[in-house]
Amino acid sequence: MGIKSVAVHSVADTDALHVRFADEKVCIGPASARESYLNVPAIISAAEVTRADAVHPGYGFLSENAGFAEIVEQCGLRWIGPQPAVMRLMGDKVSARKAMTDAGVPILPGTGVIETDRQAEEAVERIGFPIIIKASAGGGGRGMKIVESRERLSAQLAAARSEAQAGFNNPNVYLERYVGKPRHVEVQVLGDGERAISLGERECSIQRRHQKLVEEAPSVALDDERRAKLLGIARKATQAIGYKTVGTLEFLLDEDKSFYFMEMNTRIQVEHTVTEEVFGVDLVREQMKLAAGEPLKLPADIRPRGHAIELRINAEDPVTFAPSPGRITALNLPGGLGVRVDTHIYSGYTVPSHYDSLLAKLIVRAENRPACLARLRRALAEFVVEGCKTNLDFHRRLLANAEYIAGKMDTHLTERM
Ligand code: MV4
């Protein structure tokens, strides 16, 4: 795009590839994320000394922090993300449910903020068991409790409140009907404040402990009619909130194919790559153009081509799933037609112990899902990482799993492997 980049990094990431290839770099603090990637004054100072025009927050860290977005804008910088008010609206799951209901999006039977045991009892009278207690300031699966019966309700409510207070500095919790074997299907959306579009959906059901491991586009769980319904509702909702960037609406898909809004992610996501592959759209480029105030130029009737699957390659112990940092002594990355590897690692790189264990994203595209799976198996066979433990063998087993091959996955598949 002819735009120069400044990479901010911690001391622990001095040798990471994005730092090496950025036009400029600024060290913003020590390894501890709190003192570097979450250090707002250090990041703003880095933008000022390099005379940057805009801040791209990536994913994780401050990417969904409305307070940070506000400070960025108050300092005269462009925020490559939504309006802070929209981030705040969607960051609070109770207000997000309300906003989505007003925009005509189906949500599960549930409640607003629960203040008393009496309110909870009245709600379960209406909703029935099992129910799930969620933190209003939570998200991504953190701070949830399933309650099967009335006896446990009061105690679980109290526990959920104090965990929400400790984890999110906000004790508010709400209830929803619990769906036992759902799929996770999410819709990529883009808006320019006036017009919005849905850029297809992603199936993200393969996960462990709320960490997604595999994502694909399109979802095998939707027929043309259900897909058109889902994408139409997501597009309308995005337009209704005046959304001005890229984002994702997460839905829970029930066994009877009903879908319900769960939460909105107001950032680019790790798995945006599979959408890029099937639509041929550079989503980060779209983010940059929308932040610059350009109108959205993508047509509303844009269609995906073929199938794409992403595997998250993590540095983790295959038995305990604990992060496994270390020095990469040998590395072979697969390639060829339809094979993409997005990574910051190289042979000789030391994986720091301070951050997320994601090492690389292996993304494969082909004409259809069976061809994509075949190409993925070949690419995975060529993927070699020596020096630290990885989940490469988990992915090899998954690609041999009959349920996965048949597309019959839900959020509990990894527990059955
Ligand atoms: C649920 C649910 C069942 N019923 N809500 C976890 C992530 C967050 N976005 C919502 N999550 C869930 N909410 C109701 N009412 C099950 C999950 C859930 C889940 C959702 C998506 C992907 C993986 C998951 C793993 C466990 C639970």
CSV table of C-alpha atoms and ligand atoms in Angstrom, one decimal:
chain,number,residue,atom,x,y,z
A,1,MET,CA,0.0,0.0,0.0
A,2,GLY,CA,3.1,2.2,0.1
A,3,ILE,CA,2.6,2.7,3.9
A,4,LYS,CA,5.6,2.4,6.1
A,5,SER,CA,5.5,0.3,9.2
A,6,VAL,CA,6.8,0.7,12.7
A,7,ALA,CA,7.0,-2.5,14.8
A,8,VAL,CA,6.7,-2.1,18.6
A,9,HIS,CA,8.2,-5.0,20.5
A,10,SER,CA,9.3,-6.2,24.0
A,11,VAL,CA,12.9,-7.1,24.9
A,12,ALA,CA,11.9,-10.8,24.5
A,13,ASP,CA,10.7,-10.2,20.9
A,14,THR,CA,13.9,-8.4,19.7
A,15,ASP,CA,14.7,-11.2,17.3
A,16,ALA,CA,11.1,-11.8,16.0
A,17,LEU,CA,10.7,-11.6,12.2
A,18,HIS,CA,8.1,-8.8,12.2
A,19,VAL,CA,10.7,-6.6,14.0
A,20,ARG,CA,13.4,-7.5,11.5
A,21,PHE,CA,11.2,-6.7,8.4
A,22,ALA,CA,9.4,-3.6,9.6
A,23,ASP,CA,10.6,-0.2,8.3
A,24,GLU,CA,11.3,0.9,11.9
A,25,LYS,CA,11.2,-0.6,15.3
A,26,VAL,CA,10.7,0.6,18.8
A,27,CYS,CA,11.3,-1.4,22.0
A,28,ILE,CA,8.5,-0.6,24.4
A,29,GLY,CA,9.5,-2.5,27.5
A,30,PRO,CA,10.6,-5.7,29.2
A,31,ALA,CA,9.3,-9.2,28.5
A,32,SER,CA,6.4,-8.9,30.8
A,33,ALA,CA,3.3,-8.0,28.7
A,34,ARG,CA,2.0,-5.7,31.4
A,35,GLU,CA,5.1,-3.6,31.0
A,36,SER,CA,5.3,-3.7,27.2
A,37,TYR,CA,2.4,-4.7,25.0
A,38,LEU,CA,-0.1,-3.5,27.6
A,39,ASN,CA,1.9,-0.3,28.4
A,40,VAL,CA,-0.3,2.4,26.9
A,41,PRO,CA,2.1,5.4,27.5
A,42,ALA,CA,5.0,3.4,25.9
A,43,ILE,CA,3.0,2.6,22.8
A,44,ILE,CA,1.7,6.2,22.4
A,45,SER,CA,5.3,7.5,22.8
A,46,ALA,CA,6.5,5.1,20.2
A,47,ALA,CA,3.9,6.4,17.8
A,48,GLU,CA,4.8,10.0,18.6
A,49,VAL,CA,8.6,9.6,18.2
A,50,THR,CA,8.2,7.8,14.8
A,51,ARG,CA,5.5,10.3,13.7
A,52,ALA,CA,3.1,7.5,13.0
A,53,ASP,CA,-0.3,8.2,11.5
A,54,ALA,CA,-2.2,5.2,12.8
A,55,VAL,CA,-2.2,2.3,15.3
A,56,HIS,CA,-3.0,-1.2,14.2
A,57,PRO,CA,-3.7,-3.3,17.4
A,58,GLY,CA,-3.4,-6.8,15.9
A,59,TYR,CA,-5.2,-9.4,18.0
A,60,GLY,CA,-4.9,-10.0,21.7
A,61,PHE,CA,-3.4,-7.5,24.1
A,62,LEU,CA,-5.1,-4.1,23.7
A,63,SER,CA,-7.0,-4.9,20.5
A,64,GLU,CA,-10.4,-4.9,22.1
A,65,ASN,CA,-9.7,-2.2,24.8
A,66,ALA,CA,-12.0,0.7,24.2
A,67,GLY,CA,-10.0,2.9,26.7
A,68,PHE,CA,-6.9,2.4,24.6
A,69,ALA,CA,-8.7,3.2,21.4
A,70,GLU,CA,-10.0,6.4,22.9
A,71,ILE,CA,-6.5,7.5,24.0
A,72,VAL,CA,-5.1,6.7,20.5
A,73,GLU,CA,-7.7,9.0,19.0
A,74,GLN,CA,-7.3,11.7,21.6
A,75,CYS,CA,-3.6,11.8,20.7
A,76,GLY,CA,-4.4,12.6,17.1
A,77,LEU,CA,-3.7,9.1,15.8
A,78,ARG,CA,-6.0,7.0,13.7
A,79,TRP,CA,-7.3,3.8,15.4
A,80,ILE,CA,-7.5,0.9,12.9
A,81,GLY,CA,-10.6,-0.6,14.5
A,82,PRO,CA,-14.1,0.3,15.5
A,83,GLN,CA,-15.4,3.5,17.2
A,84,PRO,CA,-14.6,3.1,20.9
A,85,ALA,CA,-18.3,3.3,21.7
A,86,VAL,CA,-19.0,0.3,19.6
A,87,MET,CA,-16.1,-1.6,21.2
A,88,ARG,CA,-17.6,-0.8,24.6
A,89,LEU,CA,-21.1,-1.8,23.5
A,90,MET,CA,-19.9,-5.2,22.3
A,91,GLY,CA,-17.3,-5.7,25.1
A,92,ASP,CA,-20.2,-5.8,27.5
A,93,LYS,CA,-22.0,-9.1,26.7
A,94,VAL,CA,-25.3,-8.0,28.2
A,95,SER,CA,-25.4,-4.8,26.2
A,96,ALA,CA,-24.3,-6.7,23.1
A,97,ARG,CA,-27.2,-9.1,23.5
A,98,LYS,CA,-29.6,-6.2,23.8
A,99,ALA,CA,-28.1,-4.4,20.7
A,100,MET,CA,-28.2,-7.6,18.6
A,101,THR,CA,-31.8,-8.3,19.7
A,102,ASP,CA,-32.8,-4.7,18.6
A,103,ALA,CA,-31.1,-5.4,15.2
A,104,GLY,CA,-33.2,-8.6,14.7
A,105,VAL,CA,-30.5,-11.2,15.5
A,106,PRO,CA,-31.6,-14.3,17.3
A,107,ILE,CA,-30.2,-14.9,20.8
A,108,LEU,CA,-30.7,-17.7,23.3
A,109,PRO,CA,-33.3,-17.3,26.0
A,110,GLY,CA,-31.5,-15.5,28.8
A,111,THR,CA,-31.3,-12.5,31.1
A,112,GLY,CA,-29.8,-9.1,31.7
A,113,VAL,CA,-27.5,-8.6,34.7
A,114,ILE,CA,-28.6,-10.9,37.6
A,115,GLU,CA,-28.6,-9.0,40.9
A,116,THR,CA,-30.4,-11.5,43.3
A,117,ASP,CA,-31.0,-15.2,43.8
A,118,ARG,CA,-34.7,-14.4,43.4
A,119,GLN,CA,-34.1,-13.0,39.9
A,120,ALA,CA,-32.1,-16.1,38.9
A,121,GLU,CA,-34.8,-18.4,40.2
A,122,GLU,CA,-37.5,-16.6,38.2
A,123,ALA,CA,-35.3,-16.7,35.1
A,124,VAL,CA,-34.7,-20.5,35.3
A,125,GLU,CA,-38.4,-20.9,35.8
A,126,ARG,CA,-38.7,-19.5,32.3
A,127,ILE,CA,-35.5,-20.8,30.6
A,128,GLY,CA,-35.3,-24.3,32.2
A,129,PHE,CA,-32.1,-26.3,33.0
A,130,PRO,CA,-29.3,-26.6,32.1
A,131,ILE,CA,-28.3,-23.0,32.1
A,132,ILE,CA,-25.0,-21.3,31.8
A,133,ILE,CA,-23.8,-18.3,33.9
A,134,LYS,CA,-21.5,-15.9,32.0
A,135,ALA,CA,-19.6,-12.9,33.0
A,136,SER,CA,-20.8,-9.8,31.2
A,137,ALA,CA,-17.2,-8.5,30.9
A,138,GLY,CA,-16.0,-11.9,29.9
A,139,GLY,CA,-15.9,-13.5,26.5
A,140,GLY,CA,-14.0,-16.1,24.6
A,141,GLY,CA,-15.3,-18.7,27.0
A,142,ARG,CA,-13.6,-17.3,30.1
A,143,GLY,CA,-15.7,-17.1,33.3
A,144,MET,CA,-18.5,-19.4,32.4
A,145,LYS,CA,-20.4,-21.9,34.7
A,146,ILE,CA,-22.9,-24.6,33.7
A,147,VAL,CA,-25.7,-25.2,36.2
A,148,GLU,CA,-27.7,-28.4,36.0
A,149,SER,CA,-30.2,-28.0,38.9
A,150,ARG,CA,-31.7,-25.6,41.3
A,151,GLU,CA,-29.7,-26.8,44.3
A,152,ARG,CA,-26.4,-25.5,42.8
A,153,LEU,CA,-27.8,-22.2,41.4
A,154,SER,CA,-27.1,-19.8,44.3
A,155,ALA,CA,-23.6,-21.1,45.1
A,156,GLN,CA,-22.6,-21.1,41.4
A,157,LEU,CA,-23.9,-17.5,41.0
A,158,ALA,CA,-21.9,-16.3,44.0
A,159,ALA,CA,-18.8,-18.1,42.6
A,160,ALA,CA,-19.3,-16.7,39.1
A,161,ARG,CA,-19.6,-13.2,40.5
A,162,SER,CA,-16.5,-13.3,42.5
A,163,GLU,CA,-14.5,-14.9,39.7
A,164,ALA,CA,-15.8,-12.2,37.3
A,165,GLN,CA,-14.8,-9.5,39.8
A,166,ALA,CA,-11.3,-11.0,40.1
A,167,GLY,CA,-10.8,-11.7,36.4
A,168,PHE,CA,-12.5,-8.7,34.8
A,169,ASN,CA,-12.8,-6.2,37.6
A,170,ASN,CA,-16.6,-6.3,37.0
A,171,PRO,CA,-18.9,-8.7,38.9
A,172,ASN,CA,-21.8,-8.6,36.5
A,173,VAL,CA,-23.1,-12.0,35.4
A,174,TYR,CA,-26.1,-13.1,33.3
A,175,LEU,CA,-27.8,-16.4,32.4
A,176,GLU,CA,-28.5,-18.2,29.1
A,177,ARG,CA,-30.0,-21.5,28.2
A,178,TYR,CA,-27.1,-24.0,27.9
A,179,VAL,CA,-26.6,-25.8,24.5
A,180,GLY,CA,-24.7,-29.0,25.1
A,181,LYS,CA,-23.2,-30.0,21.7
A,182,PRO,CA,-23.0,-26.9,19.7
A,183,ARG,CA,-20.9,-25.9,16.7
A,184,HIS,CA,-19.1,-22.6,16.6
A,185,VAL,CA,-19.8,-20.7,13.4
A,186,GLU,CA,-18.8,-17.1,12.9
A,187,VAL,CA,-19.5,-14.5,10.2
A,188,GLN,CA,-16.8,-12.2,8.9
A,189,VAL,CA,-18.3,-8.7,8.5
A,190,LEU,CA,-17.1,-5.4,7.1
A,191,GLY,CA,-18.7,-2.0,7.3
A,192,ASP,CA,-17.9,1.6,6.3
A,193,GLY,CA,-20.5,3.2,8.7
A,194,GLU,CA,-23.1,3.3,5.9
A,195,ARG,CA,-23.1,0.0,4.2
A,196,ALA,CA,-22.1,-3.4,5.5
A,197,ILE,CA,-21.4,-6.8,4.0
A,198,SER,CA,-21.0,-10.4,5.3
A,199,LEU,CA,-17.9,-12.1,3.9
A,200,GLY,CA,-19.0,-15.6,4.5
A,201,GLU,CA,-18.7,-17.8,7.6
A,202,ARG,CA,-16.0,-19.8,9.3
A,203,GLU,CA,-16.5,-23.1,11.1
A,204,CYS,CA,-14.4,-23.0,14.3
A,205,SER,CA,-15.7,-25.9,16.4
A,206,ILE,CA,-12.3,-27.7,16.8
A,207,GLN,CA,-11.0,-26.2,20.0
A,208,ARG,CA,-9.6,-27.2,23.3
A,209,ARG,CA,-10.1,-25.2,26.5
A,210,HIS,CA,-11.5,-22.3,24.4
A,211,GLN,CA,-8.4,-22.2,22.2
A,212,LYS,CA,-9.3,-22.7,18.6
A,213,LEU,CA,-7.1,-25.2,16.8
A,214,VAL,CA,-8.6,-25.5,13.4
A,215,GLU,CA,-10.8,-23.2,11.3
A,216,GLU,CA,-12.3,-23.6,7.9
A,217,ALA,CA,-14.4,-21.8,5.4
A,218,PRO,CA,-17.1,-22.4,4.3
A,219,SER,CA,-18.9,-24.4,7.1
A,220,VAL,CA,-20.1,-27.8,6.1
A,221,ALA,CA,-23.0,-27.5,8.6
A,222,LEU,CA,-24.9,-24.9,6.5
A,223,ASP,CA,-27.0,-25.5,3.4
A,224,ASP,CA,-27.5,-22.6,1.0
A,225,GLU,CA,-30.7,-21.5,2.7
A,226,ARG,CA,-29.4,-21.5,6.3
A,227,ARG,CA,-26.2,-19.8,5.1
A,228,ALA,CA,-28.2,-17.0,3.3
A,229,LYS,CA,-30.3,-16.5,6.4
A,230,LEU,CA,-27.2,-16.3,8.7
A,231,LEU,CA,-25.2,-14.0,6.4
A,232,GLY,CA,-28.2,-11.7,5.8
A,233,ILE,CA,-28.8,-11.3,9.5
A,234,ALA,CA,-25.1,-10.6,10.3
A,235,ARG,CA,-25.0,-8.0,7.5
A,236,LYS,CA,-28.0,-6.2,8.7
A,237,ALA,CA,-26.8,-6.2,12.3
A,238,THR,CA,-23.4,-4.8,11.3
A,239,GLN,CA,-25.1,-2.0,9.3
A,240,ALA,CA,-27.5,-1.3,12.2
A,241,ILE,CA,-24.7,-0.6,14.6
A,242,GLY,CA,-22.9,1.7,12.1
A,243,TYR,CA,-19.9,-0.5,12.1
A,244,LYS,CA,-16.8,1.0,10.4
A,245,THR,CA,-14.2,-1.7,10.1
A,246,VAL,CA,-13.8,-5.5,10.0
A,247,GLY,CA,-15.3,-7.7,12.7
A,248,THR,CA,-16.8,-11.0,13.5
A,249,LEU,CA,-20.2,-12.1,14.8
A,250,GLU,CA,-19.9,-15.4,16.7
A,251,PHE,CA,-22.8,-17.8,16.6
A,252,LEU,CA,-23.6,-21.0,18.3
A,253,LEU,CA,-25.2,-23.5,15.9
A,254,ASP,CA,-27.5,-26.0,17.6
A,255,GLU,CA,-27.9,-29.6,16.4
A,256,ASP,CA,-31.3,-28.6,14.9
A,257,LYS,CA,-29.4,-26.0,12.8
A,258,SER,CA,-30.8,-23.0,14.8
A,259,PHE,CA,-28.2,-20.3,15.3
A,260,TYR,CA,-27.8,-17.8,18.1
A,261,PHE,CA,-25.6,-14.8,18.6
A,262,MET,CA,-22.9,-15.3,21.2
A,263,GLU,CA,-20.5,-12.3,20.9
A,264,MET,CA,-18.9,-9.9,18.5
A,265,ASN,CA,-15.2,-9.7,18.1
A,266,THR,CA,-14.3,-6.1,17.2
A,267,ARG,CA,-10.8,-6.9,15.9
A,268,ILE,CA,-9.1,-8.9,13.1
A,269,GLN,CA,-8.9,-12.5,14.2
A,270,VAL,CA,-6.2,-15.2,14.0
A,271,GLU,CA,-8.5,-17.2,11.6
A,272,HIS,CA,-9.2,-14.3,9.2
A,273,THR,CA,-6.8,-16.1,6.8
A,274,VAL,CA,-9.3,-18.8,5.7
A,275,THR,CA,-11.8,-16.0,4.7
A,276,GLU,CA,-9.0,-14.3,2.7
A,277,GLU,CA,-8.2,-17.5,0.9
A,278,VAL,CA,-11.7,-18.3,-0.3
A,279,PHE,CA,-12.7,-14.8,-1.1
A,280,GLY,CA,-9.3,-13.5,-2.4
A,281,VAL,CA,-9.7,-10.4,-0.2
A,282,ASP,CA,-6.8,-9.0,1.9
A,283,LEU,CA,-8.7,-8.2,5.1
A,284,VAL,CA,-5.9,-6.2,6.7
A,285,ARG,CA,-5.7,-4.0,3.6
A,286,GLU,CA,-9.5,-3.5,3.9
A,287,GLN,CA,-9.0,-2.5,7.6
A,288,MET,CA,-6.4,0.1,6.6
A,289,LYS,CA,-8.7,1.6,3.8
A,290,LEU,CA,-11.7,1.7,6.1
A,291,ALA,CA,-9.6,3.4,8.8
A,292,ALA,CA,-8.5,6.0,6.3
A,293,GLY,CA,-12.2,6.8,5.7
A,294,GLU,CA,-12.6,5.1,2.2
A,295,PRO,CA,-16.0,3.7,1.4
A,296,LEU,CA,-16.3,-0.1,1.2
A,297,LYS,CA,-15.9,-1.2,-2.5
A,298,LEU,CA,-16.5,-4.9,-2.2
A,299,PRO,CA,-19.8,-6.0,-3.8
A,300,ALA,CA,-22.6,-7.4,-1.6
A,301,ASP,CA,-22.9,-10.5,-3.7
A,302,ILE,CA,-19.3,-11.6,-3.5
A,303,ARG,CA,-19.0,-15.4,-3.4
A,304,PRO,CA,-16.3,-17.8,-2.0
A,305,ARG,CA,-14.3,-20.1,-4.2
A,306,GLY,CA,-13.3,-23.5,-3.0
A,307,HIS,CA,-12.4,-24.4,0.5
A,308,ALA,CA,-9.7,-23.3,3.0
A,309,ILE,CA,-8.6,-24.8,6.3
A,310,GLU,CA,-6.2,-23.3,8.9
A,311,LEU,CA,-4.3,-25.3,11.5
A,312,ARG,CA,-2.8,-23.5,14.5
A,313,ILE,CA,0.7,-24.8,15.1
A,314,ASN,CA,1.4,-24.3,18.8
A,315,ALA,CA,4.6,-24.8,20.9
A,316,GLU,CA,3.0,-27.1,23.5
A,317,ASP,CA,3.5,-30.4,25.3
A,318,PRO,CA,1.4,-33.0,23.5
A,319,VAL,CA,0.4,-34.7,26.8
A,320,THR,CA,-0.1,-31.8,29.2
A,321,PHE,CA,-0.8,-29.0,26.6
A,322,ALA,CA,1.5,-26.8,28.7
A,323,PRO,CA,3.4,-24.2,26.6
A,324,SER,CA,6.8,-25.5,25.4
A,325,PRO,CA,9.2,-22.7,24.7
A,326,GLY,CA,12.8,-23.4,23.4
A,327,ARG,CA,15.2,-22.8,20.6
A,328,ILE,CA,14.2,-24.0,17.2
A,329,THR,CA,17.1,-26.0,15.9
A,330,ALA,CA,15.6,-27.1,12.6
A,331,LEU,CA,12.6,-25.9,10.6
A,332,ASN,CA,11.0,-26.9,7.3
A,333,LEU,CA,7.9,-25.0,6.1
A,334,PRO,CA,5.7,-26.6,3.5
A,335,GLY,CA,4.9,-24.8,0.3
A,336,GLY,CA,3.4,-25.2,-3.2
A,337,LEU,CA,0.1,-24.2,-4.8
A,338,GLY,CA,-2.6,-23.4,-2.3
A,339,VAL,CA,-0.3,-23.6,0.8
A,340,ARG,CA,0.3,-20.6,3.0
A,341,VAL,CA,2.3,-20.4,6.2
A,342,ASP,CA,2.0,-17.2,8.3
A,343,THR,CA,4.7,-17.3,11.0
A,344,HIS,CA,7.3,-15.3,12.9
A,345,ILE,CA,9.6,-18.2,13.5
A,346,TYR,CA,12.8,-19.3,11.8
A,347,SER,CA,15.6,-21.9,12.3
A,348,GLY,CA,17.7,-20.6,15.3
A,349,TYR,CA,14.8,-18.6,16.8
A,350,THR,CA,14.1,-18.9,20.5
A,351,VAL,CA,10.4,-19.2,21.3
A,352,PRO,CA,9.9,-16.9,24.4
A,353,SER,CA,8.0,-18.3,27.3
A,354,HIS,CA,6.1,-15.1,28.1
A,355,TYR,CA,3.3,-15.1,25.5
A,356,ASP,CA,0.8,-17.2,23.6
A,357,SER,CA,2.2,-20.5,22.3
A,358,LEU,CA,1.1,-19.9,18.6
A,359,LEU,CA,4.1,-20.6,16.3
A,360,ALA,CA,2.6,-20.6,12.9
A,361,LYS,CA,-0.6,-20.8,11.0
A,362,LEU,CA,-0.8,-23.4,8.2
A,363,ILE,CA,-3.5,-22.4,5.7
A,364,VAL,CA,-4.4,-24.6,2.8
A,365,ARG,CA,-6.8,-23.9,0.0
A,366,ALA,CA,-8.3,-26.2,-2.7
A,367,GLU,CA,-11.3,-26.6,-5.0
A,368,ASN,CA,-13.4,-28.5,-2.4
A,369,ARG,CA,-13.1,-29.9,1.1
A,370,PRO,CA,-11.7,-33.4,0.2
A,371,ALA,CA,-9.0,-31.9,-2.0
A,372,CYS,CA,-8.2,-29.4,0.8
A,373,LEU,CA,-7.8,-32.2,3.3
A,374,ALA,CA,-5.5,-34.1,1.0
A,375,ARG,CA,-3.4,-31.1,0.3
A,376,LEU,CA,-3.3,-30.3,4.1
A,377,ARG,CA,-2.1,-33.9,4.9
A,378,ARG,CA,0.7,-33.5,2.4
A,379,ALA,CA,1.7,-30.0,3.8
A,380,LEU,CA,1.5,-31.3,7.3
A,381,ALA,CA,3.8,-34.2,6.5
A,382,GLU,CA,6.4,-31.7,5.2
A,383,PHE,CA,6.1,-29.5,8.3
A,384,VAL,CA,9.1,-30.0,10.6
A,385,VAL,CA,9.9,-28.2,13.8
A,386,GLU,CA,12.8,-29.4,15.9
A,387,GLY,CA,13.9,-28.0,19.3
A,388,CYS,CA,10.5,-27.5,20.9
A,389,LYS,CA,7.4,-29.6,21.3
A,390,THR,CA,4.5,-28.9,19.1
A,391,ASN,CA,0.9,-30.0,18.3
A,392,LEU,CA,1.8,-31.2,14.8
A,393,ASP,CA,1.0,-34.8,15.7
A,394,PHE,CA,-2.3,-33.7,17.2
A,395,HIS,CA,-3.2,-32.2,13.8
A,396,ARG,CA,-2.0,-35.4,12.0
A,397,ARG,CA,-4.4,-37.5,14.2
A,398,LEU,CA,-7.2,-35.0,13.6
A,399,LEU,CA,-6.8,-35.3,9.8
A,400,ALA,CA,-7.3,-39.1,10.2
A,401,ASN,CA,-10.3,-38.7,12.5
A,402,ALA,CA,-13.5,-40.1,10.9
A,403,GLU,CA,-15.8,-37.5,12.5
A,404,TYR,CA,-13.6,-34.6,11.3
A,405,ILE,CA,-13.2,-36.0,7.8
A,406,ALA,CA,-17.0,-36.3,7.6
A,407,GLY,CA,-17.4,-32.7,8.8
A,408,LYS,CA,-19.3,-33.9,11.9
A,409,MET,CA,-17.5,-31.8,14.4
A,410,ASP,CA,-18.8,-30.0,17.5
A,411,THR,CA,-17.0,-28.1,20.3
A,412,HIS,CA,-16.3,-31.4,22.1
A,413,LEU,CA,-14.6,-33.3,19.3
A,414,THR,CA,-11.0,-33.0,20.8
A,415,GLU,CA,-12.2,-34.6,24.0
A,416,ARG,CA,-13.3,-37.7,22.0
A,417,MET,CA,-9.9,-38.1,20.3
B,1,MV4,C1,-22.3,-21.2,25.2
B,1,MV4,C2,-22.2,-22.6,25.1
B,1,MV4,C3,-23.4,-23.3,25.3
B,1,MV4,N1,-24.5,-22.6,25.6
B,1,MV4,N2,-23.4,-20.6,25.6
B,1,MV4,C4,-17.6,-20.3,24.7
B,1,MV4,C5,-17.0,-19.2,24.0
B,1,MV4,C6,-18.0,-18.1,24.0
B,1,MV4,N3,-18.0,-17.3,22.9
B,1,MV4,C7,-19.3,-18.8,24.2
B,1,MV4,N4,-19.0,-20.2,24.6
B,1,MV4,C8,-20.0,-21.0,24.8
B,1,MV4,N5,-21.2,-20.5,25.1
B,1,MV4,C9,-24.5,-21.3,25.7
B,1,MV4,N6,-25.6,-20.7,26.1
B,1,MV4,C10,-21.0,-23.2,24.8
B,1,MV4,C11,-19.9,-22.4,24.7
B,1,MV4,C12,-18.7,-23.2,24.4
B,1,MV4,C13,-18.0,-23.0,23.2
B,1,MV4,C14,-18.4,-22.1,22.2
B,1,MV4,C15,-17.7,-22.0,21.1
B,1,MV4,C16,-16.5,-22.7,20.9
B,1,MV4,C17,-16.1,-23.6,21.8
B,1,MV4,C18,-16.8,-23.7,23.0
B,1,MV4,C19,-16.4,-24.6,24.0
B,1,MV4,C20,-17.1,-24.8,25.1
B,1,MV4,C21,-18.2,-24.0,25.3
